[in-house]
PDB file of C-alpha atoms in Angstrom:
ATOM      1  CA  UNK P   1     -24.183  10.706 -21.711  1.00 44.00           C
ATOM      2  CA  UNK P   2     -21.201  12.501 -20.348  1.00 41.00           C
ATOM      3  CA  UNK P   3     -17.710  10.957 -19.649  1.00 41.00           C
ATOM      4  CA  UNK P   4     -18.076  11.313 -16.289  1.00 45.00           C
ATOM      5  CA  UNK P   5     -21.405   9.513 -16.061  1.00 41.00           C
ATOM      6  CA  UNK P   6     -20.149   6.666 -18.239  1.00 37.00           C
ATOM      7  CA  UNK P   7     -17.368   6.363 -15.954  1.00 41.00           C
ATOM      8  CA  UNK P   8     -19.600   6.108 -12.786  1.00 39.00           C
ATOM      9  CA  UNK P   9     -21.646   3.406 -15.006  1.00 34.00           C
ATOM     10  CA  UNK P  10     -18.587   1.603 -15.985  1.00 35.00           C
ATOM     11  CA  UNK P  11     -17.706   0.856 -11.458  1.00 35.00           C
ATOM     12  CA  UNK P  12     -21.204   0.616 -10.766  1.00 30.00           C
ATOM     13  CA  UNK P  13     -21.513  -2.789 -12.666  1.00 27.00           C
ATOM     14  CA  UNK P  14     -18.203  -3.485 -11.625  1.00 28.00           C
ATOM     15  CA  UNK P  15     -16.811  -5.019  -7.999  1.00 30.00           C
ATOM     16  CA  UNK P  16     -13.182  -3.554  -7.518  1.00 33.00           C
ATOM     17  CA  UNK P  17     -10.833  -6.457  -7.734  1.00 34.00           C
ATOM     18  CA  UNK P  18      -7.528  -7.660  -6.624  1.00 37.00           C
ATOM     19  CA  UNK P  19      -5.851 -10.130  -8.718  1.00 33.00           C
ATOM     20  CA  UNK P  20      -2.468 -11.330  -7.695  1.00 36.00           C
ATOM     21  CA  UNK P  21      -0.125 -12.917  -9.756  1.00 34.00           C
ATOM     22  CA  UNK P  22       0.400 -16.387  -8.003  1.00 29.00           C
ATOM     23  CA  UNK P  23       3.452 -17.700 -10.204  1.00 24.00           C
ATOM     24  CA  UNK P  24       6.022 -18.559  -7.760  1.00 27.00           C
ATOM     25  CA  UNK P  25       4.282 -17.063  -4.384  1.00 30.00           C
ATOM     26  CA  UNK P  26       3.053 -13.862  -4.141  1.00 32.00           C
ATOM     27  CA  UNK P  27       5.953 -11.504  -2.443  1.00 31.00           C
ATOM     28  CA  UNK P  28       8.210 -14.165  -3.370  1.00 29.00           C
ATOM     29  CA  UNK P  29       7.961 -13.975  -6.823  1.00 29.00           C
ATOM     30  CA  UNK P  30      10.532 -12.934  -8.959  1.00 26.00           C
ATOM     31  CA  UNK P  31       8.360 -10.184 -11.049  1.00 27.00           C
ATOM     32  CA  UNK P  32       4.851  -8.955 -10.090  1.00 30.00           C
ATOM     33  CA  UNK P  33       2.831  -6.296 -11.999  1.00 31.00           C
ATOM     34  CA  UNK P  34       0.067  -3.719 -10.697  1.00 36.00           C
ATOM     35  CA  UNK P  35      -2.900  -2.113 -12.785  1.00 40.00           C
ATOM     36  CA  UNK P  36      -5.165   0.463 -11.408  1.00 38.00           C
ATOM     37  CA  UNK P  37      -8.071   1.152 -12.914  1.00 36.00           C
ATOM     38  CA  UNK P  38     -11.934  -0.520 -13.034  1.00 34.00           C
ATOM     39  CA  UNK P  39     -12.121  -4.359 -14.088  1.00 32.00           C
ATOM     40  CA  UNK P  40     -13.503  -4.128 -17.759  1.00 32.00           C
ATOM     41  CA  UNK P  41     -12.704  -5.273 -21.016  1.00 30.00           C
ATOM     42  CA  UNK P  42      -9.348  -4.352 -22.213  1.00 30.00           C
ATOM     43  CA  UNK P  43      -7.632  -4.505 -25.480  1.00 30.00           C
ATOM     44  CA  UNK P  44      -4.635  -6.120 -23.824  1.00 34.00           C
ATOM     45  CA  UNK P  45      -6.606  -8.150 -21.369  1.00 31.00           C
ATOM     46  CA  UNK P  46      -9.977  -9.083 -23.225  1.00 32.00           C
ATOM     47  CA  UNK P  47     -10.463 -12.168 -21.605  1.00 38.00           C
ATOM     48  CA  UNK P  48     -11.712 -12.739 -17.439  1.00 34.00           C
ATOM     49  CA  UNK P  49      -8.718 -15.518 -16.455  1.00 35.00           C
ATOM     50  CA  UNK P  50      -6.272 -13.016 -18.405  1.00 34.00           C
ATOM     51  CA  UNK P  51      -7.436 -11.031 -15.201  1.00 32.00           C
ATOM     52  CA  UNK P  52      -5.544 -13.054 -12.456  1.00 31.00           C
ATOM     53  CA  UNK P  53      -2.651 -12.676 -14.461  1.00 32.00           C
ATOM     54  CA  UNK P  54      -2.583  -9.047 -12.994  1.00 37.00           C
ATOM     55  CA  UNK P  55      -1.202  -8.147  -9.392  1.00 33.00           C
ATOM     56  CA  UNK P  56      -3.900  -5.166  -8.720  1.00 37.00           C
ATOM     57  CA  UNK P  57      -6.921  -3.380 -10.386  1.00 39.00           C
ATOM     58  CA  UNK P  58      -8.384  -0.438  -8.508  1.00 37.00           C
ATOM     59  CA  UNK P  59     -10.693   2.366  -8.805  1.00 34.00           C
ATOM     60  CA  UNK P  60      -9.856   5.884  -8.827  1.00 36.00           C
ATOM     61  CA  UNK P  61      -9.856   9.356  -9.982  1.00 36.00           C
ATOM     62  CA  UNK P  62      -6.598  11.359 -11.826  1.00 35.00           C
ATOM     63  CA  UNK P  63      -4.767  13.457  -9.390  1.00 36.00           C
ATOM     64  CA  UNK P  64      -2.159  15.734 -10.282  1.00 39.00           C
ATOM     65  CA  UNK P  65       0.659  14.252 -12.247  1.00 36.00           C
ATOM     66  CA  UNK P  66       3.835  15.591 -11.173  1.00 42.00           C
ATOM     67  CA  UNK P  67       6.815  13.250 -11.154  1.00 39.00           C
ATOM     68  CA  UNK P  68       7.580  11.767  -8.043  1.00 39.00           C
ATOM     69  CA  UNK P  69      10.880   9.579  -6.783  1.00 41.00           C
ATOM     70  CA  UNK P  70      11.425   6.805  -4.508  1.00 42.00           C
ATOM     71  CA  UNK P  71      13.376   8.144  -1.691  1.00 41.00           C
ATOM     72  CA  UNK P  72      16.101   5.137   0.063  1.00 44.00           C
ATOM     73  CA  UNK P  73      15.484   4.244   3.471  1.00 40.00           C
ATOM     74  CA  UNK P  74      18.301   5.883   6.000  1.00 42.00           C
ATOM     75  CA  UNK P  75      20.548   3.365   6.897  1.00 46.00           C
ATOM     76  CA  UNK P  76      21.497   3.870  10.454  1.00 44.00           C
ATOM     77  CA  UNK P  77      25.074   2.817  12.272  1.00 38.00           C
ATOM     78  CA  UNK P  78      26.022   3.014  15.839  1.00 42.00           C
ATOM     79  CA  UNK P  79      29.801   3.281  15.907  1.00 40.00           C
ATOM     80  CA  UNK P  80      31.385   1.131  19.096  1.00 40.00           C
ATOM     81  CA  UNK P  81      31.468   2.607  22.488  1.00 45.00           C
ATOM     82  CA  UNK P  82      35.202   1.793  23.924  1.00 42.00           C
ATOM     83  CA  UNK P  83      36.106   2.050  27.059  1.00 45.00           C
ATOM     84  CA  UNK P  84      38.494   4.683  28.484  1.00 50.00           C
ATOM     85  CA  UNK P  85      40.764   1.972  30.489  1.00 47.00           C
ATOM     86  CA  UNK P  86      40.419  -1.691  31.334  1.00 50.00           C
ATOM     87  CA  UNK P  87      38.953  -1.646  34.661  1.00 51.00           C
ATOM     88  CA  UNK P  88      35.868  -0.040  33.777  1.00 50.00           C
ATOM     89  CA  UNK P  89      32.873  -1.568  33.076  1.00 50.00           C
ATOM     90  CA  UNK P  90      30.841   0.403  30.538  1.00 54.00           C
ATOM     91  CA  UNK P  91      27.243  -0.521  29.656  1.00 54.00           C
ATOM     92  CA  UNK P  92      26.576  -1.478  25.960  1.00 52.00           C
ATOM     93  CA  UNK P  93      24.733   1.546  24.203  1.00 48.00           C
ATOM     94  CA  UNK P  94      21.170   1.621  23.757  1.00 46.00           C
ATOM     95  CA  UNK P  95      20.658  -0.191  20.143  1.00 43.00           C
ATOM     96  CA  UNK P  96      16.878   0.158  18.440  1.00 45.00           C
ATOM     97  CA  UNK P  97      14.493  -2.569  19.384  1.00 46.00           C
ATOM     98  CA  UNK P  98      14.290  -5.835  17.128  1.00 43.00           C
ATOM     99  CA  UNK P  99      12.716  -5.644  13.705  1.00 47.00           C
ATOM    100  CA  UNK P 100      10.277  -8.439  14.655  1.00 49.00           C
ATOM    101  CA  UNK P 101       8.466  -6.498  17.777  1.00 56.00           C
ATOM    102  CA  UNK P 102       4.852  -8.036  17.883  1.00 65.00           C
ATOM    103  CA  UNK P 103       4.993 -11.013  19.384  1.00 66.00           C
ATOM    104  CA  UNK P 104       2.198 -12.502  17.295  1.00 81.00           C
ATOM    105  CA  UNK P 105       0.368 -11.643  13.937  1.00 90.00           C
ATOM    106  CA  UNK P 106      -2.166  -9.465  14.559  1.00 94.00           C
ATOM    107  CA  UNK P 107      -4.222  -7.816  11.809  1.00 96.00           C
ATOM    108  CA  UNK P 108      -4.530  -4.269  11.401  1.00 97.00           C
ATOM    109  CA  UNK P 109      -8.213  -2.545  11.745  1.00 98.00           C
ATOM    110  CA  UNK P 110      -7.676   0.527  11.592  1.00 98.00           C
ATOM    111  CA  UNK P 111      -5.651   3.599   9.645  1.00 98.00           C
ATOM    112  CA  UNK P 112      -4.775   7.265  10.670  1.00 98.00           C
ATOM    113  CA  UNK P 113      -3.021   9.528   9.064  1.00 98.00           C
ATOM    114  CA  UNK P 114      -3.509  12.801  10.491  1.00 97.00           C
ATOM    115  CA  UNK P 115      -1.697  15.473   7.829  1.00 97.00           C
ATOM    116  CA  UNK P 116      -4.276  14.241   5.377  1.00 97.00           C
ATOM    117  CA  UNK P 117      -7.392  13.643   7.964  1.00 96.00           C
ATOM    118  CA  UNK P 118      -7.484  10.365   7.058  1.00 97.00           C
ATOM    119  CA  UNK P 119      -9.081   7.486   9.830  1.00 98.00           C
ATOM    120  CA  UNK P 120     -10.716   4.706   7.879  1.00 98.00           C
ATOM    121  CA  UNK P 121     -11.757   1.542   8.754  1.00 98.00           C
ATOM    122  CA  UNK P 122      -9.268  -1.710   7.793  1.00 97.00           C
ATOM    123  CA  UNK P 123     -11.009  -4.916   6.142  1.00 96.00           C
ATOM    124  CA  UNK P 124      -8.702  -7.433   5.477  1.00 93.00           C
ATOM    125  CA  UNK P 125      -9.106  -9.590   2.446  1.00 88.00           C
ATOM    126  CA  UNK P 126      -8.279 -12.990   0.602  1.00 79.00           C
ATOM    127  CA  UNK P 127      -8.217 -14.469  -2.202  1.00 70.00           C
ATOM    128  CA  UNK P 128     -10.960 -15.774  -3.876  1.00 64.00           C
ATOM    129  CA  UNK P 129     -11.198 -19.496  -5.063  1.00 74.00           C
ATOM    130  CA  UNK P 130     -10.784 -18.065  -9.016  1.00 62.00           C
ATOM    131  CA  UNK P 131      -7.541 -16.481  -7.945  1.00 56.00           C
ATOM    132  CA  UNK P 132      -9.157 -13.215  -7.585  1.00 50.00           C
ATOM    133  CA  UNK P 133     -10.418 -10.856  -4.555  1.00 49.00           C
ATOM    134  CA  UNK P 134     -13.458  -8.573  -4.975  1.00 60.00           C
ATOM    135  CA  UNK P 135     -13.477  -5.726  -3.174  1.00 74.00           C
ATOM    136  CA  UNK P 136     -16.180  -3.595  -2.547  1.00 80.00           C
ATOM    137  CA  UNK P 137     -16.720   0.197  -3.592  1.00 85.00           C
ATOM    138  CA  UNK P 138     -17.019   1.433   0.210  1.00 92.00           C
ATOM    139  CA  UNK P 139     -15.142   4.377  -0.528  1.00 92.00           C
ATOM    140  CA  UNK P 140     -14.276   4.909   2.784  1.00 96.00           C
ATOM    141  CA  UNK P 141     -12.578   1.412   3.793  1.00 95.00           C
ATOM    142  CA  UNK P 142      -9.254   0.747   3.011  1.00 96.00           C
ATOM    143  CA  UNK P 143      -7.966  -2.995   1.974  1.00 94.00           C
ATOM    144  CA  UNK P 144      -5.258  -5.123   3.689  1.00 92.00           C
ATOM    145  CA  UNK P 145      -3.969  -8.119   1.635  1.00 84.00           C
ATOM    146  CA  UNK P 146      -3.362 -11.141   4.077  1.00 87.00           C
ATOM    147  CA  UNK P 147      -1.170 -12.620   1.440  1.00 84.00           C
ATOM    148  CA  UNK P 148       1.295  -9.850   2.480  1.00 86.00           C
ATOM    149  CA  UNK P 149       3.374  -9.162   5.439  1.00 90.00           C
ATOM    150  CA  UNK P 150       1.751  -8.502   8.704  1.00 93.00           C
ATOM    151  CA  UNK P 151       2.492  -4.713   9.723  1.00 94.00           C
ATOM    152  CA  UNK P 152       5.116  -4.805  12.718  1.00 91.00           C
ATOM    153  CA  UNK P 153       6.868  -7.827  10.747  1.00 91.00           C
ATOM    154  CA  UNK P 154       9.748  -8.192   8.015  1.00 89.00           C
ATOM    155  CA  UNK P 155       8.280  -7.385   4.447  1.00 89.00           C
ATOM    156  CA  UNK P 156       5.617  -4.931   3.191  1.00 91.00           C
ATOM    157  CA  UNK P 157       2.119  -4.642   4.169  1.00 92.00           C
ATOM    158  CA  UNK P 158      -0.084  -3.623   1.386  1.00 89.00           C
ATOM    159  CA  UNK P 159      -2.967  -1.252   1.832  1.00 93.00           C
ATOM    160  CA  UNK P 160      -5.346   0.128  -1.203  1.00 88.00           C
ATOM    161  CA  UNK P 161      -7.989   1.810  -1.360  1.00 90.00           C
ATOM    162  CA  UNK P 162     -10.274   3.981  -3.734  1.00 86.00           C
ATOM    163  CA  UNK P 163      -9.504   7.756  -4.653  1.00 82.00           C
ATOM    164  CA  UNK P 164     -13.641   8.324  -5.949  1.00 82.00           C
ATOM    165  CA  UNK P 165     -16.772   7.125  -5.228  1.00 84.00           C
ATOM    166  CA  UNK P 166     -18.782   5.187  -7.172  1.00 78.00           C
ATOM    167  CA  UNK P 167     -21.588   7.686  -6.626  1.00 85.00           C
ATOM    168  CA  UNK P 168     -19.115  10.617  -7.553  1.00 84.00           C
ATOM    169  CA  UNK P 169     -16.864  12.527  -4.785  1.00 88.00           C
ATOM    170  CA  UNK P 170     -13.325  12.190  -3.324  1.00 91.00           C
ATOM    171  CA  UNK P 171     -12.944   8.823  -1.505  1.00 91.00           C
ATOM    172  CA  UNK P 172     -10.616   7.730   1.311  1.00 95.00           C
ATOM    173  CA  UNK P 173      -7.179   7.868  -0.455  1.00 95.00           C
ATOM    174  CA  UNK P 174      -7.580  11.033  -2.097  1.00 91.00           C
ATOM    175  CA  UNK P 175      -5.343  12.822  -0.784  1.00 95.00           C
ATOM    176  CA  UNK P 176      -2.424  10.272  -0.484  1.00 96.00           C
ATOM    177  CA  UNK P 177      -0.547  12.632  -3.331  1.00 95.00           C
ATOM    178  CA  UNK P 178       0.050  15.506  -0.745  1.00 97.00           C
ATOM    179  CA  UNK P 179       2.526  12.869   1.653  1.00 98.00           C
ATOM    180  CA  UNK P 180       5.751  13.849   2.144  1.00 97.00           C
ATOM    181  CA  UNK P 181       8.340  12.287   3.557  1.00 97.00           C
ATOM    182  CA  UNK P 182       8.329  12.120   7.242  1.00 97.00           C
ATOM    183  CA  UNK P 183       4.272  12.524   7.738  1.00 98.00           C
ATOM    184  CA  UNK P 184       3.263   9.810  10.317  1.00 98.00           C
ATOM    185  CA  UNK P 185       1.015   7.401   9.709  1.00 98.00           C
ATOM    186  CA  UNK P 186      -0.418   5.348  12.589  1.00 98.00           C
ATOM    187  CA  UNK P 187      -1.952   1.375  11.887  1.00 97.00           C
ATOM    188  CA  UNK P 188      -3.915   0.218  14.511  1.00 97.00           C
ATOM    189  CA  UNK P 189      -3.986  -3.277  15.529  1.00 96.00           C
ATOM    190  CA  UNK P 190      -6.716  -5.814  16.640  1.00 95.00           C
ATOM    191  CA  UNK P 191      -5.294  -6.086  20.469  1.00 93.00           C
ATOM    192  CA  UNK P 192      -5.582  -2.487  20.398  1.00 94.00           C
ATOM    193  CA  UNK P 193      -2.071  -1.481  19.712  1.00 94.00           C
ATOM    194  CA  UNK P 194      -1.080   1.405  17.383  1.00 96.00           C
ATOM    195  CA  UNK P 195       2.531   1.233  15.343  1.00 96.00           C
ATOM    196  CA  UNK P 196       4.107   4.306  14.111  1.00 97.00           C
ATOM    197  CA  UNK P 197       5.377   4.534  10.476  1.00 97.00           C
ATOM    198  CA  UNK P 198       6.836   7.151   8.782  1.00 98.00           C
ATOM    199  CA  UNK P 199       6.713   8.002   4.919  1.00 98.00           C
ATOM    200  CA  UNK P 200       9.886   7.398   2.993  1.00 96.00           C
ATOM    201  CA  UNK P 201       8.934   8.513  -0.626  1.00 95.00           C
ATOM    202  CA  UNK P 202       6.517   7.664  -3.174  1.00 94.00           C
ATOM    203  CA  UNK P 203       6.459   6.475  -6.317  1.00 89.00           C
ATOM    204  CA  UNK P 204       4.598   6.965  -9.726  1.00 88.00           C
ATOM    205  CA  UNK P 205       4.976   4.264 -11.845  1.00 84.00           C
ATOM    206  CA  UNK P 206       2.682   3.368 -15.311  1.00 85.00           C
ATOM    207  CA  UNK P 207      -0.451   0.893 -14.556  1.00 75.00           C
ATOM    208  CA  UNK P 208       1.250  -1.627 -16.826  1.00 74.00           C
ATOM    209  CA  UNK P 209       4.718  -1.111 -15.925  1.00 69.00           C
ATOM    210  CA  UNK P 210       5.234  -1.707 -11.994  1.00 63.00           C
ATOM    211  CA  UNK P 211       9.057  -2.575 -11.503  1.00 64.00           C
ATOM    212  CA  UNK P 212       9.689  -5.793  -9.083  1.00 64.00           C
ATOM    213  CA  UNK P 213      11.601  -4.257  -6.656  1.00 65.00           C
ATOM    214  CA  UNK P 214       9.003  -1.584  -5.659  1.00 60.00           C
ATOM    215  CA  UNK P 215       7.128  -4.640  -3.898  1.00 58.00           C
ATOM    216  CA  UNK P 216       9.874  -6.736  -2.230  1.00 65.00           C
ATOM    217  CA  UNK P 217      11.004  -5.579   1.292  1.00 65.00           C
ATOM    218  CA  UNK P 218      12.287  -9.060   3.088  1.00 63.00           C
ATOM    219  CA  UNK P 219      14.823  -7.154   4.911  1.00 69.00           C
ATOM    220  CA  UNK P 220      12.693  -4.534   6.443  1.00 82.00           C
ATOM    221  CA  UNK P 221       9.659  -4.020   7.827  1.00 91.00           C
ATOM    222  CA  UNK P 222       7.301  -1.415   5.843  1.00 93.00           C
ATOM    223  CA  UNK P 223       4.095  -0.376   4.790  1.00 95.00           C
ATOM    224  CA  UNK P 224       3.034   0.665   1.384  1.00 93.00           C
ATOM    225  CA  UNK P 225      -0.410   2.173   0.658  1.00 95.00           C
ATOM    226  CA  UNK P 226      -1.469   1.696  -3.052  1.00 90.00           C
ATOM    227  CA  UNK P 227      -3.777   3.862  -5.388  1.00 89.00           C
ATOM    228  CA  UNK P 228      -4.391   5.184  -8.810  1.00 84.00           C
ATOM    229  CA  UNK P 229      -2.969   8.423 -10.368  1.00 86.00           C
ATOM    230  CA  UNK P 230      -2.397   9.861 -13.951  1.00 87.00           C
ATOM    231  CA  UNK P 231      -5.108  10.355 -16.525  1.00 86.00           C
ATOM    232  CA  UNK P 232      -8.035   8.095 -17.423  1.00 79.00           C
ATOM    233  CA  UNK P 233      -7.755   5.602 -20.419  1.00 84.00           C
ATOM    234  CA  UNK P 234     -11.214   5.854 -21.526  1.00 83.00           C
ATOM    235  CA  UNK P 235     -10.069   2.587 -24.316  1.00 85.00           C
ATOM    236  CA  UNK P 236      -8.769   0.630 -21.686  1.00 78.00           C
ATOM    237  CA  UNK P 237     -10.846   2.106 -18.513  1.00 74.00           C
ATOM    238  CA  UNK P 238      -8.003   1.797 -16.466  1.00 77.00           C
ATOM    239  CA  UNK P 239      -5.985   5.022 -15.436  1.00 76.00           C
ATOM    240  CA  UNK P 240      -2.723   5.564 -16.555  1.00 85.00           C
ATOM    241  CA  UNK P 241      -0.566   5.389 -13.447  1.00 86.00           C
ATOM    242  CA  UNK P 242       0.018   4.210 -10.101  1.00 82.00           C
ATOM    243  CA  UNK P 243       0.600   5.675  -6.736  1.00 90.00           C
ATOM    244  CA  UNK P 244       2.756   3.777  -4.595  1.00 92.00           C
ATOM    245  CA  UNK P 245       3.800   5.460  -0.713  1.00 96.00           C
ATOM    246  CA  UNK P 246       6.297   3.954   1.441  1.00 95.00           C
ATOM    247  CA  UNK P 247       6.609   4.110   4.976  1.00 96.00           C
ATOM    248  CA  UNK P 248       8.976   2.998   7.382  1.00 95.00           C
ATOM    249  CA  UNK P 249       7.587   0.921  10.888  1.00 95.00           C
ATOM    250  CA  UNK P 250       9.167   2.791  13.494  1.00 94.00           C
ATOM    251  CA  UNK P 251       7.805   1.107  16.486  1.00 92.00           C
ATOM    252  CA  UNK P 252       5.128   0.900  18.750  1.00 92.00           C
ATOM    253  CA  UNK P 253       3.836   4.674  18.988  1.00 88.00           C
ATOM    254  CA  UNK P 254       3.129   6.296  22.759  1.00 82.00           C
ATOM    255  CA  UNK P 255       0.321   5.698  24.390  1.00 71.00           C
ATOM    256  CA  UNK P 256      -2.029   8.805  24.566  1.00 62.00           C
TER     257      UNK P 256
END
């Protein structure tokens, strides 16, 4: 048997799975941790309710490993207009629209994100009663968390979703490595509008070592798409890194 077809054994008896950590609320926690990689027995983790104890476990396939940083957000001032005497009247300048735009939560069903030809279906997903969320190995679906923010509102949205197919092949995140910053990605909503976000930066962090910050946004509104990178860990069945990309909501994008 080849390492390849144990592999493909190893996530055919396995659902995908989403455990988040749910010590102090989820995006309000203090720490939080991410793992990508198939739900199996571990070394570290041998036992199933160790398993909640871990923010995310995905499936995927190694992608090229070169070192990637987070890039900051631009921070963006409008310097005061003054007026050139005191009888005129000038009109206040044009400032960006609120951060909270939607006027209700509304669920994302849809992705696009056209430098990489991706346009996947959205399923949006809870948590289970054991603390967990299964996930299923439709390689070409990608996974909203409701536990997170809703896109178009303060925090970060979290999308995953696989790299490889269960069956063998590229699946719908595959080629989230070749983002750069300022490629467009475009979330479209249940009422049939579409926000604009741009990519910020990505990061590359271990499976086992996902620092805090990365997932905290309360002051901004942002999307983050989620998948696995690095080299498999044949031991621990998990790969070794993460792939974390950040994008900025920009607004609502033009109607076409």
């Amino acid at each position: 048997m080849t390492a390849s077809t144990r592999r493909r054994k190893a996530f055919g008896t396995t659902a995908l799975l989403l455990a988040m950590m749910l010590i102090g609320g989820w995006l309000n926690a203090s720490s939080h941790a991410l793992l990508l990689g198939p739900v199996g027995v571990s070394p570290r983790v041998p036992e199933a309710d160790a398993l909640r104890t871990e923010a995310w476990r995905l499936v995927g396939q190694a992608i090229p490993s070169e070192e990637v940083a987070v890039l900051p957000l631009p921070e963006t001032w409008i310097p005061p207009r003054h007026s050139p005497s005191p009888a005129v009247v000038e009109e206040p300048s044009p400032v960006r629209e609120p951060l909270l735009v939607m006027p209700r939560l509304v669920e994302p069903v849809r992705i696009r994100i056209p430098s990489i030809g991706v346009d996947a279906p959205i399923q949006a997903v809870d948590l289970a009663p054991d603390g967990s969320l299964a996930i299923t190995d439709d390689g070409d679906t990608v996974f909203w968390y409701r536990g997170s923010a809703y896109p178009g509102w303060p925090g970060r949205a979290l999308l995953a979703g696989h790299l490889d197919r269960v069956e063998g092949g590229w699946a719908v995140f595959a080629g989230l490595h070749r983002l750069q910053p300022g490629s467009v990605v475009l979330l479209e909503l249940a009422d049939g509008r579409v926000l604009h976000y741009t990519v910020t930066g990505q990061a590359r962090v271990a499976s086992t070592d996902l620092p805090a910050e990365l997932l905290t946004g309360e002051n901004s509104s942002e999307l983050v798409l989620i998948t696995c990178a690095g080299w498999w860990d044949p031991q621990r069945r998990v790969y070794s890194d993460n792939l974390l990309v950040f994008t900025r909501f920009d607004g609502l994008a033009p109607l076409s």
